[in-house]
PDB file of C-alpha atoms in Angstrom:
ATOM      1  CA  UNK R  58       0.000   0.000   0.000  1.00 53.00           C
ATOM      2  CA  UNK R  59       1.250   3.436  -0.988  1.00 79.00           C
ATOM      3  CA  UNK R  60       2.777   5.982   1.319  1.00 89.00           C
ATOM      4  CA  UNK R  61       0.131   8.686  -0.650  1.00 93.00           C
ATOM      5  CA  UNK R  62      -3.023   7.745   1.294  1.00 94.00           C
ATOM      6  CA  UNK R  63      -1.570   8.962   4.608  1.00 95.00           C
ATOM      7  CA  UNK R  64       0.057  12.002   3.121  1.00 95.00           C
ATOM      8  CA  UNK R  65      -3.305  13.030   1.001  1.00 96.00           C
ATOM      9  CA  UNK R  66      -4.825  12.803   4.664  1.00 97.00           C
ATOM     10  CA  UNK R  67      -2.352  14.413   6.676  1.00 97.00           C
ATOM     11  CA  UNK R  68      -2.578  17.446   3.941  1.00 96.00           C
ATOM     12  CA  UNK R  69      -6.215  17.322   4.625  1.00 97.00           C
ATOM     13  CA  UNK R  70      -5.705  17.859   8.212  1.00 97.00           C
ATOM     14  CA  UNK R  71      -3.217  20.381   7.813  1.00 97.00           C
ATOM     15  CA  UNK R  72      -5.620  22.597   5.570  1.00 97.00           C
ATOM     16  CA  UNK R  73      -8.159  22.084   7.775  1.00 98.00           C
ATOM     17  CA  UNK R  74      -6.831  23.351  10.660  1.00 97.00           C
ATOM     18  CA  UNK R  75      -5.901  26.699   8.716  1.00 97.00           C
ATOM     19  CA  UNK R  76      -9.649  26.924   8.690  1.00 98.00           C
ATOM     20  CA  UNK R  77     -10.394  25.825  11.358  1.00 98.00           C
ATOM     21  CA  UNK R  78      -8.215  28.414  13.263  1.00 98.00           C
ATOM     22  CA  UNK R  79      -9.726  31.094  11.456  1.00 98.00           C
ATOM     23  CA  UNK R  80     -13.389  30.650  11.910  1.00 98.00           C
ATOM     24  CA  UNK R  81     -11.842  30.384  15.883  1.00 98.00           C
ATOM     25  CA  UNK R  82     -11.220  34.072  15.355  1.00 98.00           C
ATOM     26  CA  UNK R  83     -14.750  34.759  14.473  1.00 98.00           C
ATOM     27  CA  UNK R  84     -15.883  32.822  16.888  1.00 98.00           C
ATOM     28  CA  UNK R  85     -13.639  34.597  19.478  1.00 98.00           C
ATOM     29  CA  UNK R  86     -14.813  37.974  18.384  1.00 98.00           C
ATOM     30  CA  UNK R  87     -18.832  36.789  18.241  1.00 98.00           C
ATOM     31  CA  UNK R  88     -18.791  35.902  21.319  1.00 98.00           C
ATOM     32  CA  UNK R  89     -17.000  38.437  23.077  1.00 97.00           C
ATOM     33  CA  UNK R  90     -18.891  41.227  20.908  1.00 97.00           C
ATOM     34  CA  UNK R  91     -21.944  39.526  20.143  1.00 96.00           C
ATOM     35  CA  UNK R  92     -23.112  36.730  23.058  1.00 98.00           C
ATOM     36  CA  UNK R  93     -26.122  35.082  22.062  1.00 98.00           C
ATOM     37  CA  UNK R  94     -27.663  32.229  21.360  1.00 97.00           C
ATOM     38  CA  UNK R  95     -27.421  31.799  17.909  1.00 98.00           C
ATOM     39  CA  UNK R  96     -23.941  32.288  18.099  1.00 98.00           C
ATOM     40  CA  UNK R  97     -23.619  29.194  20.823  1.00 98.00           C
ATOM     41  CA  UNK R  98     -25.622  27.539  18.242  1.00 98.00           C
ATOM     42  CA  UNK R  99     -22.804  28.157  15.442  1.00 98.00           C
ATOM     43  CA  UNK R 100     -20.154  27.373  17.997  1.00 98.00           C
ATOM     44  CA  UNK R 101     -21.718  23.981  19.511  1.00 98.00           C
ATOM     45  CA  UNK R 102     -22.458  23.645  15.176  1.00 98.00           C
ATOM     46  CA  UNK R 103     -18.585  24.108  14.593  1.00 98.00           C
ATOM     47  CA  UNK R 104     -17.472  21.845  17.145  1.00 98.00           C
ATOM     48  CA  UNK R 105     -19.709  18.503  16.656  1.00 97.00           C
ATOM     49  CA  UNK R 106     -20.063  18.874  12.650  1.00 97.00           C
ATOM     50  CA  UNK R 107     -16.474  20.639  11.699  1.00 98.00           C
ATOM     51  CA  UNK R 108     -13.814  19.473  14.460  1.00 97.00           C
ATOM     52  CA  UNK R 109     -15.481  16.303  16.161  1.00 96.00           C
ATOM     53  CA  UNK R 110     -15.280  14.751  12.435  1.00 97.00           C
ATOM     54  CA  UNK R 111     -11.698  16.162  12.009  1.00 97.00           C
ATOM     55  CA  UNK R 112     -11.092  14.254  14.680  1.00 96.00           C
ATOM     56  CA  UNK R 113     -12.923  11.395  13.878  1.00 96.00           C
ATOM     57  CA  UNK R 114     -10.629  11.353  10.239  1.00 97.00           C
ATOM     58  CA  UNK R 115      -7.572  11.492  12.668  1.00 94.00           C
ATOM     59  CA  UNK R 116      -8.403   8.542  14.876  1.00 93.00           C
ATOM     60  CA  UNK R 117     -10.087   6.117  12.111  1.00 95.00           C
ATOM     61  CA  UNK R 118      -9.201   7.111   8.433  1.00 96.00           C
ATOM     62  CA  UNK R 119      -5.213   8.034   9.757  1.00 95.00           C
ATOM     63  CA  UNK R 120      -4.911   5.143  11.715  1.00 93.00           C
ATOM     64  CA  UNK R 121      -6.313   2.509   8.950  1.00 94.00           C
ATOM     65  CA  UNK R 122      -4.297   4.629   6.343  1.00 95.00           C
ATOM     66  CA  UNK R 123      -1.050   4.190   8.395  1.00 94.00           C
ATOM     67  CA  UNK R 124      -2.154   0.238   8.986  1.00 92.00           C
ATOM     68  CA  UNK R 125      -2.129  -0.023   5.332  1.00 92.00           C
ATOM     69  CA  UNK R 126       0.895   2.011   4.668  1.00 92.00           C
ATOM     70  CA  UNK R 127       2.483  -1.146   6.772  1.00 90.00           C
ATOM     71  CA  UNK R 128       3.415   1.669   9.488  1.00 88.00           C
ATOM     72  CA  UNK R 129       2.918   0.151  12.583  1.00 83.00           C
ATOM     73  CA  UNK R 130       5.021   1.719  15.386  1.00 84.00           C
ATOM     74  CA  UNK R 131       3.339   5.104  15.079  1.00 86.00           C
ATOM     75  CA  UNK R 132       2.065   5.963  18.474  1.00 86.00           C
ATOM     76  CA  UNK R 133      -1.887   6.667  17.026  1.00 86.00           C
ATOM     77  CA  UNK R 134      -2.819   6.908  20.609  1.00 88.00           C
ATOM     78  CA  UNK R 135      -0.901   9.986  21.877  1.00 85.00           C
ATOM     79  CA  UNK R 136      -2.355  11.624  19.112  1.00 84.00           C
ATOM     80  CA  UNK R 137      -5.886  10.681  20.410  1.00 88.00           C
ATOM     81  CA  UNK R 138      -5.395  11.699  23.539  1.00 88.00           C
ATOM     82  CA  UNK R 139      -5.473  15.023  22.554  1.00 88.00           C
ATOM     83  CA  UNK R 140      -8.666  14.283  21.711  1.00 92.00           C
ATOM     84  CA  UNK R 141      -9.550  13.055  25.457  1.00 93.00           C
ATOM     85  CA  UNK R 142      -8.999  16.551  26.554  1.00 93.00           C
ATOM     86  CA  UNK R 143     -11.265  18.025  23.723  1.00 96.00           C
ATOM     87  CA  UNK R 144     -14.300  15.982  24.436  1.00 96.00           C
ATOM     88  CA  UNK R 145     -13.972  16.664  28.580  1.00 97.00           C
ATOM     89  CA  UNK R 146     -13.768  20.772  28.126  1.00 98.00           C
ATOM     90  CA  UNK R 147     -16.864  19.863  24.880  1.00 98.00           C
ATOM     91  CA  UNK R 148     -19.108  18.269  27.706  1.00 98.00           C
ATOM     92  CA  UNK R 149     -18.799  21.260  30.247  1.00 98.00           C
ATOM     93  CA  UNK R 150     -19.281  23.862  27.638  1.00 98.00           C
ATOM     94  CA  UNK R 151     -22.484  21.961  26.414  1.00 98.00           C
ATOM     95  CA  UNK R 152     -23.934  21.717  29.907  1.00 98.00           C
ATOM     96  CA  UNK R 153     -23.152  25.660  30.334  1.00 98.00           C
ATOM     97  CA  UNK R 154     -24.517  26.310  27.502  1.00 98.00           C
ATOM     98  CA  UNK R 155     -27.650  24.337  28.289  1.00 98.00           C
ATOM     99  CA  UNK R 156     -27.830  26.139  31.385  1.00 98.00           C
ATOM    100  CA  UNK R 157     -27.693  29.214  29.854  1.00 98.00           C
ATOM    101  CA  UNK R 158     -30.809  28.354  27.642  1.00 98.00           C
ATOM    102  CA  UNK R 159     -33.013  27.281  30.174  1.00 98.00           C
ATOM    103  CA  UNK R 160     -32.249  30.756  31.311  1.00 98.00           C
ATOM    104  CA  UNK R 161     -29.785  30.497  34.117  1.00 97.00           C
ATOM    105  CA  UNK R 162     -27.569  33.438  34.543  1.00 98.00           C
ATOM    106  CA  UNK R 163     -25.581  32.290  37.239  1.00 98.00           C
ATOM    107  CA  UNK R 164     -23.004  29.566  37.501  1.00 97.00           C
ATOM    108  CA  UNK R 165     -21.496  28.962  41.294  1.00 96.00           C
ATOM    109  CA  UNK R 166     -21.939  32.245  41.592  1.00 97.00           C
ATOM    110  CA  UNK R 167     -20.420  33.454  38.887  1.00 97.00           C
ATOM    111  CA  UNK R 168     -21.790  35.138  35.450  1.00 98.00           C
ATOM    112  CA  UNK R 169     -22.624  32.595  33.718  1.00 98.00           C
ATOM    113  CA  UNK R 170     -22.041  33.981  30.057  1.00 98.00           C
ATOM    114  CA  UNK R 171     -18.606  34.776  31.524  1.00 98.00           C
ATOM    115  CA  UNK R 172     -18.046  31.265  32.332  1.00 98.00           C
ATOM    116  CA  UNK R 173     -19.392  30.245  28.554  1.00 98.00           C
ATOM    117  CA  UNK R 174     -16.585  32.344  27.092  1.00 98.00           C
ATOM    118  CA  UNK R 175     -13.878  31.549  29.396  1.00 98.00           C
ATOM    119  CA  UNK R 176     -14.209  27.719  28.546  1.00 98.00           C
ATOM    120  CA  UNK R 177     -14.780  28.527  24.884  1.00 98.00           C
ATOM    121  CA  UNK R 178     -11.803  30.267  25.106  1.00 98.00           C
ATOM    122  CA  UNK R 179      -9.886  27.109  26.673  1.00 98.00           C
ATOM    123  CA  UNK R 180     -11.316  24.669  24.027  1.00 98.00           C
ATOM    124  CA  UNK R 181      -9.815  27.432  21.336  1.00 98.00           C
ATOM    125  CA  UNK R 182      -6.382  27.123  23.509  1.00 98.00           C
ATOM    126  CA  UNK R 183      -6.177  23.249  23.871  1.00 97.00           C
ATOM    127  CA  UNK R 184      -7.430  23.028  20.385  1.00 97.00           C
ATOM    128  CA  UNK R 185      -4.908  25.568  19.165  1.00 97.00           C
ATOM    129  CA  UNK R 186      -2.209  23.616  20.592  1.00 96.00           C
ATOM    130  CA  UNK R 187      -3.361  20.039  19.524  1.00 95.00           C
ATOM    131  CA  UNK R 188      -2.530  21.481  16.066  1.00 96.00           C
ATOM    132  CA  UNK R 189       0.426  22.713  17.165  1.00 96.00           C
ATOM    133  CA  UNK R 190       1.444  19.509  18.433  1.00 94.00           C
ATOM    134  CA  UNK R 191       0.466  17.385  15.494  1.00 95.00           C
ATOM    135  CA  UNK R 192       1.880  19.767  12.979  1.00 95.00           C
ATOM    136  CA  UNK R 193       5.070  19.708  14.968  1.00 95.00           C
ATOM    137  CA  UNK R 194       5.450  16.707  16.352  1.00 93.00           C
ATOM    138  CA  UNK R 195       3.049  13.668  15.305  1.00 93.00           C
ATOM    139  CA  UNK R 196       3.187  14.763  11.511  1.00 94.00           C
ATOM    140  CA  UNK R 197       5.862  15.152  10.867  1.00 93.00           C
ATOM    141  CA  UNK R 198       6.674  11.768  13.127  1.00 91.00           C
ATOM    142  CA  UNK R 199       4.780  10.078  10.433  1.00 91.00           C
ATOM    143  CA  UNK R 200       6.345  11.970   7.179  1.00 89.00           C
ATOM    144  CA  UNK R 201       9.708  10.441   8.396  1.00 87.00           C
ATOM    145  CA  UNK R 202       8.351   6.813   7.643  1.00 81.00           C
ATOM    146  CA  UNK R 203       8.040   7.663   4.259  1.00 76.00           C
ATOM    147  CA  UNK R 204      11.777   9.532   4.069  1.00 69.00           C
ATOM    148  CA  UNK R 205      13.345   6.017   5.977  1.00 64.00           C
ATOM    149  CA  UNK R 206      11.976   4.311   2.899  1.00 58.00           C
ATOM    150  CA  UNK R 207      14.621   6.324   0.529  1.00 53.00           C
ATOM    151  CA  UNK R 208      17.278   6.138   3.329  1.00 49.00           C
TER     152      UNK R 208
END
């Protein structure tokens, strides 16, 4: 099995996350200038359609690719654990935000809306950096599988 599968995907990923980090910025801005409902709507949107099936391509179509490519010592699951993280900070913004629409304003005492952005803001962070990290690390980890081949 080619080599090409796993780099076609791994471009994928790469472009996506240049759009992904730029609808982030919208997001950011949105929320901070605009709070509302519809615009939890387009983030909760964002998340489950756009990055929970990024990730989804990362932890199935990746790891069959690599299986196929014969690569077999790639550590898939550090890469998924990234993904761990993710899904804990998802489920707390999700209950805040349900919160919020049954018309709570208050979260342990705190603003609630306040408490919506600041965990936004640290799925945007840990997201941020889970590109980082693949980019810079797991990646290019798996281009050099493909370079040993020519070695």
């Amino acid at each position: 099995m080619s080599f090409k599968k796993v780099k076609d995907i791994l471009n994928r990923l790469t472009e996506e996350h240049v759009v992904f980090l730029k609808k982030i910025e919208e997001l950011e801005k949105k929320l901070k200038d605009n709070f509302s409902e519809d615009i939890l709507d387009e983030l909760m949107s964002f998340i489950k359609k756009d990055v929970l099936e990024h990730a989804r391509v990362e932890e199935e179509d990746l790891e069959k690719a690599l299986e196929e490519a014969g690569i077999t010592d790639f550590d898939i699951e550090a890469l998924n654990f990234g993904h761990r993280t993710l899904d804990e900070i998802i489920q707390h913004l999700e209950y805040l935000i349900d919160l919020y629409k049954k018309g709570e304003r208050k979260y342990m005492g705190r603003e609630l809306q306040s408490e919506i952005i600041k965990t936004a803001q640290e799925f945007f962070t840990t997201l941020k950096d889970h590109f980082t990290e693949e980019e810079d690390f797991f990646f290019p980890d798996i281009l050099k599988y493909d370079m040993e081949r020519f070695e």
